[in-house]
mmCIF file with all atom_site columns, C-alpha atoms and ligand atoms in Angstrom:
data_model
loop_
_atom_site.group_PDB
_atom_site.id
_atom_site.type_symbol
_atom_site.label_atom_id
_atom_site.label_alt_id
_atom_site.label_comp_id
_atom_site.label_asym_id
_atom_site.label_entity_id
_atom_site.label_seq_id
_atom_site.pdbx_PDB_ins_code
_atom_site.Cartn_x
_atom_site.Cartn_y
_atom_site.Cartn_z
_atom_site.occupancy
_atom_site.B_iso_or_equiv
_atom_site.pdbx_formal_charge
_atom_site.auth_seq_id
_atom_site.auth_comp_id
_atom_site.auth_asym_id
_atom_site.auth_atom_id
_atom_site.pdbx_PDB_model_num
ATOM   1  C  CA  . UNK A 1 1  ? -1.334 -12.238 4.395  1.00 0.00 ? 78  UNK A CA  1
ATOM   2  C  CA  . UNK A 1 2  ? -4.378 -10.719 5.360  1.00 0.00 ? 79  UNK A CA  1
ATOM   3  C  CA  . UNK A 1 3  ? -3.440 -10.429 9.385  1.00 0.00 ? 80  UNK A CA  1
ATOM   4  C  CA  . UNK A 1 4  ? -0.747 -8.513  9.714  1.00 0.00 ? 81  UNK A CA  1
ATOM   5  C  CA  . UNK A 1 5  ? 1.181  -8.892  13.387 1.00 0.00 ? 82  UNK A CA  1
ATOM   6  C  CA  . UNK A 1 6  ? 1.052  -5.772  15.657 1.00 0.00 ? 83  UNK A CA  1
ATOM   7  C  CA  . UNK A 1 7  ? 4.188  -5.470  17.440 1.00 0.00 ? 84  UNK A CA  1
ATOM   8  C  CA  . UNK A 1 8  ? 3.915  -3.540  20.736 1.00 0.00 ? 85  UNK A CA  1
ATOM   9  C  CA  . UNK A 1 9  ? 5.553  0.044   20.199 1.00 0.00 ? 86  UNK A CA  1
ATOM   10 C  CA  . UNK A 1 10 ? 7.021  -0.233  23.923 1.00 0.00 ? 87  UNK A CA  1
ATOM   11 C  CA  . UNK A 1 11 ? 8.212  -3.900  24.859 1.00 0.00 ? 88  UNK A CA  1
ATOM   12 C  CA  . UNK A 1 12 ? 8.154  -5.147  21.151 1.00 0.00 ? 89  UNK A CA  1
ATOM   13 C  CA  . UNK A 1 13 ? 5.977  -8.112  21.958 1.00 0.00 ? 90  UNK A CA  1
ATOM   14 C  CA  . UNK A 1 14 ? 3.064  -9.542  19.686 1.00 0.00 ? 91  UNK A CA  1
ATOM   15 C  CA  . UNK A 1 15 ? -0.189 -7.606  20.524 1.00 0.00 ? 92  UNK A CA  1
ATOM   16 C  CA  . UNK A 1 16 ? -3.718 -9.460  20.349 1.00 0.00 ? 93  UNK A CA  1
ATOM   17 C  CA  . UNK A 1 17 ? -4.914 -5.917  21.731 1.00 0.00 ? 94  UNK A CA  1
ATOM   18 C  CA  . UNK A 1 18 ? -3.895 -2.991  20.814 1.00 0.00 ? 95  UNK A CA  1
ATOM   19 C  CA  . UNK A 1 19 ? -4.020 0.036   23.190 1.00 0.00 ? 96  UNK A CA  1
ATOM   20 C  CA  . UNK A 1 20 ? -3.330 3.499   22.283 1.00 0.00 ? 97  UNK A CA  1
ATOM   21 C  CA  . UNK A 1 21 ? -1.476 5.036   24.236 1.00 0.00 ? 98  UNK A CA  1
ATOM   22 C  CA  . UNK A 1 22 ? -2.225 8.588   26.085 1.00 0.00 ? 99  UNK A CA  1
ATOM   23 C  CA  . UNK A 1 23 ? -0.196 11.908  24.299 1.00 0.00 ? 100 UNK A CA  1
ATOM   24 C  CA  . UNK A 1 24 ? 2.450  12.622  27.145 1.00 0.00 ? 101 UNK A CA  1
ATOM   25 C  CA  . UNK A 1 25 ? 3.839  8.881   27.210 1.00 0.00 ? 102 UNK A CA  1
ATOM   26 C  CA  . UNK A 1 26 ? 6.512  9.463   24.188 1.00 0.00 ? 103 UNK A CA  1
ATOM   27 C  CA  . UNK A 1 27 ? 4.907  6.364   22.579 1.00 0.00 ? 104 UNK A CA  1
ATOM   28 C  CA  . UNK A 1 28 ? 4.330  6.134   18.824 1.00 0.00 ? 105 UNK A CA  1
ATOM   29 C  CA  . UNK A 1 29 ? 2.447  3.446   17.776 1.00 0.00 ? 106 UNK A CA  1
ATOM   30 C  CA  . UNK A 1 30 ? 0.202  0.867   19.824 1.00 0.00 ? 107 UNK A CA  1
ATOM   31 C  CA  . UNK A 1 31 ? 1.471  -0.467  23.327 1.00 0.00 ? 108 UNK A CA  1
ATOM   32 C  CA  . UNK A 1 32 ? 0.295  -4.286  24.619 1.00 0.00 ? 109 UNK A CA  1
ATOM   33 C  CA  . UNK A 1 33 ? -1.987 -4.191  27.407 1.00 0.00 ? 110 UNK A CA  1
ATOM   34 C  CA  . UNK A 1 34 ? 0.911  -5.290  30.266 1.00 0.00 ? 111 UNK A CA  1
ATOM   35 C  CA  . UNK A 1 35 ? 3.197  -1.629  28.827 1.00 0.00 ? 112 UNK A CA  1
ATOM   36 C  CA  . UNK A 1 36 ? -0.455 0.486   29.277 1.00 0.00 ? 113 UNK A CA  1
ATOM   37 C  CA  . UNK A 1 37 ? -1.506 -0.524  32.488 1.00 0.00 ? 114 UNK A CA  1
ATOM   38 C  CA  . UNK A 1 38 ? 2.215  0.198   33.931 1.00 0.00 ? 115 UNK A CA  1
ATOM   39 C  CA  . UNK A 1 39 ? 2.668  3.510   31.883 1.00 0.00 ? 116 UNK A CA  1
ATOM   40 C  CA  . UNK A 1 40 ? -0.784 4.274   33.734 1.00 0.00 ? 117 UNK A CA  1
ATOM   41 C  CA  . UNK A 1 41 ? 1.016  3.454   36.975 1.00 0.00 ? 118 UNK A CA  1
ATOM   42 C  CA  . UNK A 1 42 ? 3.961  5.741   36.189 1.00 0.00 ? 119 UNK A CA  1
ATOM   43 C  CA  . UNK A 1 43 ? 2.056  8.610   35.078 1.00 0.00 ? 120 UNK A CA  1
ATOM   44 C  CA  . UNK A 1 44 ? -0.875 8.265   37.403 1.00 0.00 ? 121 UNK A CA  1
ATOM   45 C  CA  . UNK A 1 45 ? 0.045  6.586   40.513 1.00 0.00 ? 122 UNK A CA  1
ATOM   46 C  CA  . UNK A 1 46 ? 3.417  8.810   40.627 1.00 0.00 ? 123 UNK A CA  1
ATOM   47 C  CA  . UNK A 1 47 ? 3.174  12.008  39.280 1.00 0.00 ? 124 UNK A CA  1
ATOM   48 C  CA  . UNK A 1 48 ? 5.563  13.347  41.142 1.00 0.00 ? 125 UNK A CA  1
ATOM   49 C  CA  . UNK A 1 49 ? 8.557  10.836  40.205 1.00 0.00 ? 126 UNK A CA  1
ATOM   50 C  CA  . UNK A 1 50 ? 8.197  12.370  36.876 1.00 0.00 ? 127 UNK A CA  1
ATOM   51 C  CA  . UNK A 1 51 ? 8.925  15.958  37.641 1.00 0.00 ? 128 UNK A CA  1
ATOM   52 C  CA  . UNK A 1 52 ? 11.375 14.295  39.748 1.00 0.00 ? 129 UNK A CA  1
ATOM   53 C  CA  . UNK A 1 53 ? 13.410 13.118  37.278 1.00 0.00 ? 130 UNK A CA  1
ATOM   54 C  CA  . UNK A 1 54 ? 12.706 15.172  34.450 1.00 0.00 ? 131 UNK A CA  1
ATOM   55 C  CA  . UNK A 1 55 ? 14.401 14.742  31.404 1.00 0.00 ? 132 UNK A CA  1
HETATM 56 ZN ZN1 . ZN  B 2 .  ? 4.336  -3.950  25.521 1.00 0.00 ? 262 ZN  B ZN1 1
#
């Protein structure tokens, strides 16, 4: 009872790390290591895709 399982806020996958993720990603809660290494591809590695398609 005392661990309690961290679900990944993004991909809903059990977390043995939990990352937190950057304010601009639209991500409450903690995100598994494989969701915040590719939201730090999207909104790193192409900035401009995002203004791109703009929500
Ligand atoms: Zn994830």
């Amino acid at each position: 009872m005392a661990k309690t399982a961290a679900k990944c806020a993004a991909c809903g996958a059990d977390m043995t790390f939990r990352y937190r993720p950057m304010e601009g990603w639209n991500v409450s809660g903690f995100i598994c290591g494989v969701c915040y290494t590719q939201k730090l591809l999207e909104h790193y590695i192409e900035p401009d895709r995002r203004g791109i398609t703009k929500k």
